């Protein structure tokens, strides 16, 4: 007669997720739902409307701060639509790596404006206004116009050559407008220095 083999009972004790021991033979693998429930962090429900409003405000402030930090770092996820894409990134880096005459438009305009406000004697004031009208403004406007046209044309050409999968539509105007801004006021902030070297990280 054949003896009936005695069946060894398996250990059905559930294994904790953080159990340092390896799961050996005879120990069931914990279910995914159990693992997720163990990892889940429960948030206390607000006691009243004021508490709910306070939690909502805190969450919104945290999200705004995270978005602001992302925009300052140039993270594509947080940039406005007009600044997204490889073509716009290429245009920003190209403009930021150069010193263009148009970027001095605003400082030069401020200097001219202050020069006209200074209470010069009448004879000197007439000469200053004459220089501003006949020399200063024409030179500045010609320089800005020439630089803007050149930057827009150059950028469309470079994007077409180097990024053939990207549309050059609007990139020229985007680069020209950035070239008009003072470097420290540009947004997103420049990631390259004049000359092409990366901006060193802030300490």
PDB file of C-alpha atoms in Angstrom:
ATOM      1  CA  UNK A   1       0.000   0.000   0.000  1.00  0.00           C
ATOM      2  CA  UNK A   2       1.119   3.456  -0.810  1.00  0.00           C
ATOM      3  CA  UNK A   3       1.347   5.857   2.028  1.00  0.00           C
ATOM      4  CA  UNK A   4      -0.366   9.184   1.663  1.00  0.00           C
ATOM      5  CA  UNK A   5       2.156  11.917   1.837  1.00  0.00           C
ATOM      6  CA  UNK A   6       1.459  14.385   4.522  1.00  0.00           C
ATOM      7  CA  UNK A   7       0.808  17.863   3.112  1.00  0.00           C
ATOM      8  CA  UNK A   8       2.872  20.552   4.723  1.00  0.00           C
ATOM      9  CA  UNK A   9       0.785  23.600   5.512  1.00  0.00           C
ATOM     10  CA  UNK A  10       2.019  26.787   3.947  1.00  0.00           C
ATOM     11  CA  UNK A  11       2.636  29.912   5.960  1.00  0.00           C
ATOM     12  CA  UNK A  12      -0.148  32.263   4.870  1.00  0.00           C
ATOM     13  CA  UNK A  13       1.013  35.098   7.107  1.00  0.00           C
ATOM     14  CA  UNK A  14       1.165  38.268   4.966  1.00  0.00           C
ATOM     15  CA  UNK A  15       4.630  39.722   4.563  1.00  0.00           C
ATOM     16  CA  UNK A  16       5.066  43.397   5.449  1.00  0.00           C
ATOM     17  CA  UNK A  17       6.253  45.591   2.600  1.00  0.00           C
ATOM     18  CA  UNK A  18       9.238  46.789   4.579  1.00  0.00           C
ATOM     19  CA  UNK A  19      10.243  43.288   5.695  1.00  0.00           C
ATOM     20  CA  UNK A  20      14.060  43.188   5.381  1.00  0.00           C
ATOM     21  CA  UNK A  21      14.041  39.390   4.948  1.00  0.00           C
ATOM     22  CA  UNK A  22      13.769  38.028   1.418  1.00  0.00           C
ATOM     23  CA  UNK A  23      10.533  36.326   0.527  1.00  0.00           C
ATOM     24  CA  UNK A  24      11.375  32.642   0.431  1.00  0.00           C
ATOM     25  CA  UNK A  25       9.490  29.596  -0.718  1.00  0.00           C
ATOM     26  CA  UNK A  26       6.203  29.051   1.006  1.00  0.00           C
ATOM     27  CA  UNK A  27       5.591  32.751   1.740  1.00  0.00           C
ATOM     28  CA  UNK A  28       3.008  34.450  -0.483  1.00  0.00           C
ATOM     29  CA  UNK A  29       3.950  37.620  -2.347  1.00  0.00           C
ATOM     30  CA  UNK A  30       2.063  40.630  -0.963  1.00  0.00           C
ATOM     31  CA  UNK A  31      -0.636  41.964  -3.251  1.00  0.00           C
ATOM     32  CA  UNK A  32      -0.091  45.205  -5.122  1.00  0.00           C
ATOM     33  CA  UNK A  33      -3.125  46.764  -3.482  1.00  0.00           C
ATOM     34  CA  UNK A  34      -1.654  45.979  -0.065  1.00  0.00           C
ATOM     35  CA  UNK A  35       1.694  47.534  -0.996  1.00  0.00           C
ATOM     36  CA  UNK A  36       0.051  50.699  -2.280  1.00  0.00           C
ATOM     37  CA  UNK A  37      -2.111  51.027   0.808  1.00  0.00           C
ATOM     38  CA  UNK A  38       0.953  50.678   3.039  1.00  0.00           C
ATOM     39  CA  UNK A  39       2.804  53.372   1.117  1.00  0.00           C
ATOM     40  CA  UNK A  40      -0.152  55.724   1.025  1.00  0.00           C
ATOM     41  CA  UNK A  41       0.060  58.772   3.242  1.00  0.00           C
ATOM     42  CA  UNK A  42      -3.261  59.826   4.630  1.00  0.00           C
ATOM     43  CA  UNK A  43      -4.028  63.529   4.772  1.00  0.00           C
ATOM     44  CA  UNK A  44      -6.249  64.707   7.544  1.00  0.00           C
ATOM     45  CA  UNK A  45      -9.529  66.111   6.291  1.00  0.00           C
ATOM     46  CA  UNK A  46     -10.166  69.791   7.039  1.00  0.00           C
ATOM     47  CA  UNK A  47     -12.253  70.401  10.126  1.00  0.00           C
ATOM     48  CA  UNK A  48     -14.215  73.303   8.660  1.00  0.00           C
ATOM     49  CA  UNK A  49     -14.395  75.636   5.682  1.00  0.00           C
ATOM     50  CA  UNK A  50     -11.652  77.908   6.988  1.00  0.00           C
ATOM     51  CA  UNK A  51      -9.261  74.986   7.343  1.00  0.00           C
ATOM     52  CA  UNK A  52     -10.100  73.762   3.818  1.00  0.00           C
ATOM     53  CA  UNK A  53      -9.536  77.244   2.418  1.00  0.00           C
ATOM     54  CA  UNK A  54      -6.219  77.514   4.291  1.00  0.00           C
ATOM     55  CA  UNK A  55      -5.032  74.177   2.886  1.00  0.00           C
ATOM     56  CA  UNK A  56      -6.081  75.189  -0.618  1.00  0.00           C
ATOM     57  CA  UNK A  57      -4.217  78.494  -0.364  1.00  0.00           C
ATOM     58  CA  UNK A  58      -1.098  76.722   0.905  1.00  0.00           C
ATOM     59  CA  UNK A  59      -1.230  74.221  -1.960  1.00  0.00           C
ATOM     60  CA  UNK A  60      -1.700  76.967  -4.556  1.00  0.00           C
ATOM     61  CA  UNK A  61       1.205  78.971  -3.124  1.00  0.00           C
ATOM     62  CA  UNK A  62       3.427  75.892  -3.265  1.00  0.00           C
ATOM     63  CA  UNK A  63       2.446  75.229  -6.886  1.00  0.00           C
ATOM     64  CA  UNK A  64       3.076  78.872  -7.872  1.00  0.00           C
ATOM     65  CA  UNK A  65       6.495  78.808  -6.251  1.00  0.00           C
ATOM     66  CA  UNK A  66       7.369  75.559  -8.021  1.00  0.00           C
ATOM     67  CA  UNK A  67       6.214  77.013 -11.364  1.00  0.00           C
ATOM     68  CA  UNK A  68       8.208  80.202 -10.774  1.00  0.00           C
ATOM     69  CA  UNK A  69      11.373  78.264  -9.987  1.00  0.00           C
ATOM     70  CA  UNK A  70      10.809  76.130 -13.070  1.00  0.00           C
ATOM     71  CA  UNK A  71      10.394  79.183 -15.317  1.00  0.00           C
ATOM     72  CA  UNK A  72      13.523  80.825 -13.937  1.00  0.00           C
ATOM     73  CA  UNK A  73      15.428  77.600 -14.566  1.00  0.00           C
ATOM     74  CA  UNK A  74      14.128  77.423 -18.137  1.00  0.00           C
ATOM     75  CA  UNK A  75      12.166  74.214 -17.568  1.00  0.00           C
ATOM     76  CA  UNK A  76      10.013  73.631 -20.668  1.00  0.00           C
ATOM     77  CA  UNK A  77       7.133  72.347 -18.546  1.00  0.00           C
ATOM     78  CA  UNK A  78       6.620  75.720 -16.880  1.00  0.00           C
ATOM     79  CA  UNK A  79       7.390  78.117 -19.749  1.00  0.00           C
ATOM     80  CA  UNK A  80       4.631  80.027 -21.549  1.00  0.00           C
ATOM     81  CA  UNK A  81       3.563  78.672 -24.934  1.00  0.00           C
ATOM     82  CA  UNK A  82       5.412  81.431 -26.810  1.00  0.00           C
ATOM     83  CA  UNK A  83       8.745  80.317 -25.263  1.00  0.00           C
ATOM     84  CA  UNK A  84       8.394  76.563 -25.739  1.00  0.00           C
ATOM     85  CA  UNK A  85      10.088  74.421 -28.337  1.00  0.00           C
ATOM     86  CA  UNK A  86      13.618  73.730 -29.632  1.00  0.00           C
ATOM     87  CA  UNK A  87      13.419  76.584 -32.165  1.00  0.00           C
ATOM     88  CA  UNK A  88      12.646  79.197 -29.487  1.00  0.00           C
ATOM     89  CA  UNK A  89      15.373  77.790 -27.230  1.00  0.00           C
ATOM     90  CA  UNK A  90      17.861  77.995 -30.106  1.00  0.00           C
ATOM     91  CA  UNK A  91      16.809  81.602 -30.816  1.00  0.00           C
ATOM     92  CA  UNK A  92      17.238  82.629 -27.181  1.00  0.00           C
ATOM     93  CA  UNK A  93      20.700  81.108 -26.923  1.00  0.00           C
ATOM     94  CA  UNK A  94      21.780  82.654 -30.235  1.00  0.00           C
ATOM     95  CA  UNK A  95      20.694  86.145 -29.169  1.00  0.00           C
ATOM     96  CA  UNK A  96      22.035  85.828 -25.609  1.00  0.00           C
ATOM     97  CA  UNK A  97      25.463  84.708 -26.816  1.00  0.00           C
ATOM     98  CA  UNK A  98      25.961  88.000 -28.722  1.00  0.00           C
ATOM     99  CA  UNK A  99      26.175  91.701 -27.955  1.00  0.00           C
ATOM    100  CA  UNK A 100      23.785  93.280 -30.447  1.00  0.00           C
ATOM    101  CA  UNK A 101      23.328  97.043 -30.966  1.00  0.00           C
ATOM    102  CA  UNK A 102      19.566  96.805 -30.455  1.00  0.00           C
ATOM    103  CA  UNK A 103      19.964  95.678 -26.835  1.00  0.00           C
ATOM    104  CA  UNK A 104      21.232  99.166 -26.001  1.00  0.00           C
ATOM    105  CA  UNK A 105      18.088 100.810 -27.363  1.00  0.00           C
ATOM    106  CA  UNK A 106      16.388 101.301 -23.990  1.00  0.00           C
ATOM    107  CA  UNK A 107      19.502 102.522 -22.102  1.00  0.00           C
ATOM    108  CA  UNK A 108      20.360 104.918 -24.944  1.00  0.00           C
ATOM    109  CA  UNK A 109      16.786 106.220 -24.994  1.00  0.00           C
ATOM    110  CA  UNK A 110      16.962 106.835 -21.246  1.00  0.00           C
ATOM    111  CA  UNK A 111      20.237 108.766 -21.603  1.00  0.00           C
ATOM    112  CA  UNK A 112      18.769 110.950 -24.344  1.00  0.00           C
ATOM    113  CA  UNK A 113      15.630 111.579 -22.301  1.00  0.00           C
ATOM    114  CA  UNK A 114      17.648 112.580 -19.242  1.00  0.00           C
ATOM    115  CA  UNK A 115      19.803 114.870 -21.375  1.00  0.00           C
ATOM    116  CA  UNK A 116      16.714 116.783 -22.485  1.00  0.00           C
ATOM    117  CA  UNK A 117      15.507 117.132 -18.880  1.00  0.00           C
ATOM    118  CA  UNK A 118      18.696 118.651 -17.528  1.00  0.00           C
ATOM    119  CA  UNK A 119      18.197 122.419 -16.935  1.00  0.00           C
ATOM    120  CA  UNK A 120      20.972 123.527 -19.292  1.00  0.00           C
ATOM    121  CA  UNK A 121      21.481 127.195 -20.068  1.00  0.00           C
ATOM    122  CA  UNK A 122      19.439 128.212 -23.086  1.00  0.00           C
ATOM    123  CA  UNK A 123      22.358 128.209 -25.540  1.00  0.00           C
ATOM    124  CA  UNK A 124      23.602 124.782 -24.441  1.00  0.00           C
ATOM    125  CA  UNK A 125      20.064 123.381 -24.279  1.00  0.00           C
ATOM    126  CA  UNK A 126      19.473 124.339 -27.902  1.00  0.00           C
ATOM    127  CA  UNK A 127      22.681 122.562 -28.927  1.00  0.00           C
ATOM    128  CA  UNK A 128      21.768 119.434 -26.940  1.00  0.00           C
ATOM    129  CA  UNK A 129      18.304 119.246 -28.495  1.00  0.00           C
ATOM    130  CA  UNK A 130      19.831 119.806 -31.911  1.00  0.00           C
ATOM    131  CA  UNK A 131      22.262 116.923 -31.455  1.00  0.00           C
ATOM    132  CA  UNK A 132      19.514 114.669 -30.154  1.00  0.00           C
ATOM    133  CA  UNK A 133      17.123 115.406 -33.019  1.00  0.00           C
ATOM    134  CA  UNK A 134      19.628 115.496 -35.873  1.00  0.00           C
ATOM    135  CA  UNK A 135      22.183 112.876 -34.748  1.00  0.00           C
ATOM    136  CA  UNK A 136      21.153 110.798 -31.715  1.00  0.00           C
ATOM    137  CA  UNK A 137      17.685 109.596 -32.659  1.00  0.00           C
ATOM    138  CA  UNK A 138      18.414 108.879 -36.349  1.00  0.00           C
ATOM    139  CA  UNK A 139      21.518 106.819 -35.527  1.00  0.00           C
ATOM    140  CA  UNK A 140      19.677 104.883 -32.838  1.00  0.00           C
ATOM    141  CA  UNK A 141      16.647 104.128 -35.007  1.00  0.00           C
ATOM    142  CA  UNK A 142      18.743 103.054 -37.993  1.00  0.00           C
ATOM    143  CA  UNK A 143      20.809 100.770 -35.763  1.00  0.00           C
ATOM    144  CA  UNK A 144      17.714  99.197 -34.186  1.00  0.00           C
ATOM    145  CA  UNK A 145      15.978  98.703 -37.537  1.00  0.00           C
ATOM    146  CA  UNK A 146      19.035  97.183 -39.194  1.00  0.00           C
ATOM    147  CA  UNK A 147      19.728  94.866 -36.241  1.00  0.00           C
ATOM    148  CA  UNK A 148      16.111  93.685 -35.997  1.00  0.00           C
ATOM    149  CA  UNK A 149      15.896  92.871 -39.712  1.00  0.00           C
ATOM    150  CA  UNK A 150      19.240  91.065 -39.647  1.00  0.00           C
ATOM    151  CA  UNK A 151      18.407  89.026 -36.532  1.00  0.00           C
ATOM    152  CA  UNK A 152      15.002  87.985 -37.900  1.00  0.00           C
ATOM    153  CA  UNK A 153      16.477  86.947 -41.269  1.00  0.00           C
ATOM    154  CA  UNK A 154      19.437  85.151 -39.714  1.00  0.00           C
ATOM    155  CA  UNK A 155      17.296  83.255 -37.255  1.00  0.00           C
ATOM    156  CA  UNK A 156      14.874  81.959 -39.887  1.00  0.00           C
ATOM    157  CA  UNK A 157      17.809  80.783 -41.973  1.00  0.00           C
ATOM    158  CA  UNK A 158      19.563  79.041 -39.064  1.00  0.00           C
ATOM    159  CA  UNK A 159      16.414  77.319 -37.817  1.00  0.00           C
ATOM    160  CA  UNK A 160      15.668  76.036 -41.317  1.00  0.00           C
ATOM    161  CA  UNK A 161      19.205  74.664 -41.624  1.00  0.00           C
ATOM    162  CA  UNK A 162      19.842  73.305 -38.138  1.00  0.00           C
ATOM    163  CA  UNK A 163      16.304  72.339 -37.099  1.00  0.00           C
ATOM    164  CA  UNK A 164      14.584  71.203 -40.289  1.00  0.00           C
ATOM    165  CA  UNK A 165      11.770  69.509 -38.362  1.00  0.00           C
ATOM    166  CA  UNK A 166      10.843  72.748 -36.595  1.00  0.00           C
ATOM    167  CA  UNK A 167       8.729  75.460 -38.174  1.00  0.00           C
ATOM    168  CA  UNK A 168      10.571  78.799 -38.539  1.00  0.00           C
ATOM    169  CA  UNK A 169       7.292  80.693 -38.381  1.00  0.00           C
ATOM    170  CA  UNK A 170       7.461  83.487 -35.801  1.00  0.00           C
ATOM    171  CA  UNK A 171      11.006  82.633 -34.702  1.00  0.00           C
ATOM    172  CA  UNK A 172      12.549  85.635 -36.458  1.00  0.00           C
ATOM    173  CA  UNK A 173      10.220  88.126 -34.765  1.00  0.00           C
ATOM    174  CA  UNK A 174      10.710  86.331 -31.440  1.00  0.00           C
ATOM    175  CA  UNK A 175      14.503  86.672 -31.687  1.00  0.00           C
ATOM    176  CA  UNK A 176      14.314  90.301 -32.827  1.00  0.00           C
ATOM    177  CA  UNK A 177      12.123  91.254 -29.855  1.00  0.00           C
ATOM    178  CA  UNK A 178      14.475  89.509 -27.446  1.00  0.00           C
ATOM    179  CA  UNK A 179      17.423  91.363 -28.958  1.00  0.00           C
ATOM    180  CA  UNK A 180      15.706  94.664 -28.067  1.00  0.00           C
ATOM    181  CA  UNK A 181      15.544  93.820 -24.363  1.00  0.00           C
ATOM    182  CA  UNK A 182      18.151  94.595 -21.763  1.00  0.00           C
ATOM    183  CA  UNK A 183      19.992  91.390 -20.988  1.00  0.00           C
ATOM    184  CA  UNK A 184      19.168  91.347 -17.261  1.00  0.00           C
ATOM    185  CA  UNK A 185      15.452  91.855 -17.977  1.00  0.00           C
ATOM    186  CA  UNK A 186      15.093  89.049 -20.516  1.00  0.00           C
ATOM    187  CA  UNK A 187      12.710  86.209 -19.794  1.00  0.00           C
ATOM    188  CA  UNK A 188      13.354  83.329 -19.694  1.00  0.00           C
ATOM    189  CA  UNK A 189      16.707  84.336 -18.185  1.00  0.00           C
ATOM    190  CA  UNK A 190      19.756  83.760 -20.416  1.00  0.00           C
ATOM    191  CA  UNK A 191      21.486  80.417 -20.003  1.00  0.00           C
ATOM    192  CA  UNK A 192      24.593  81.432 -21.962  1.00  0.00           C
ATOM    193  CA  UNK A 193      27.026  84.327 -21.606  1.00  0.00           C
ATOM    194  CA  UNK A 194      28.160  86.593 -24.442  1.00  0.00           C
ATOM    195  CA  UNK A 195      30.567  84.400 -26.333  1.00  0.00           C
ATOM    196  CA  UNK A 196      28.575  81.186 -25.841  1.00  0.00           C
ATOM    197  CA  UNK A 197      29.801  79.935 -22.449  1.00  0.00           C
ATOM    198  CA  UNK A 198      27.104  78.592 -20.079  1.00  0.00           C
ATOM    199  CA  UNK A 199      25.942  80.855 -17.278  1.00  0.00           C
ATOM    200  CA  UNK A 200      27.607  79.651 -14.047  1.00  0.00           C
ATOM    201  CA  UNK A 201      25.163  78.356 -11.433  1.00  0.00           C
ATOM    202  CA  UNK A 202      24.258  80.687  -8.611  1.00  0.00           C
ATOM    203  CA  UNK A 203      25.826  79.898  -5.265  1.00  0.00           C
TER     204      UNK A 203
END
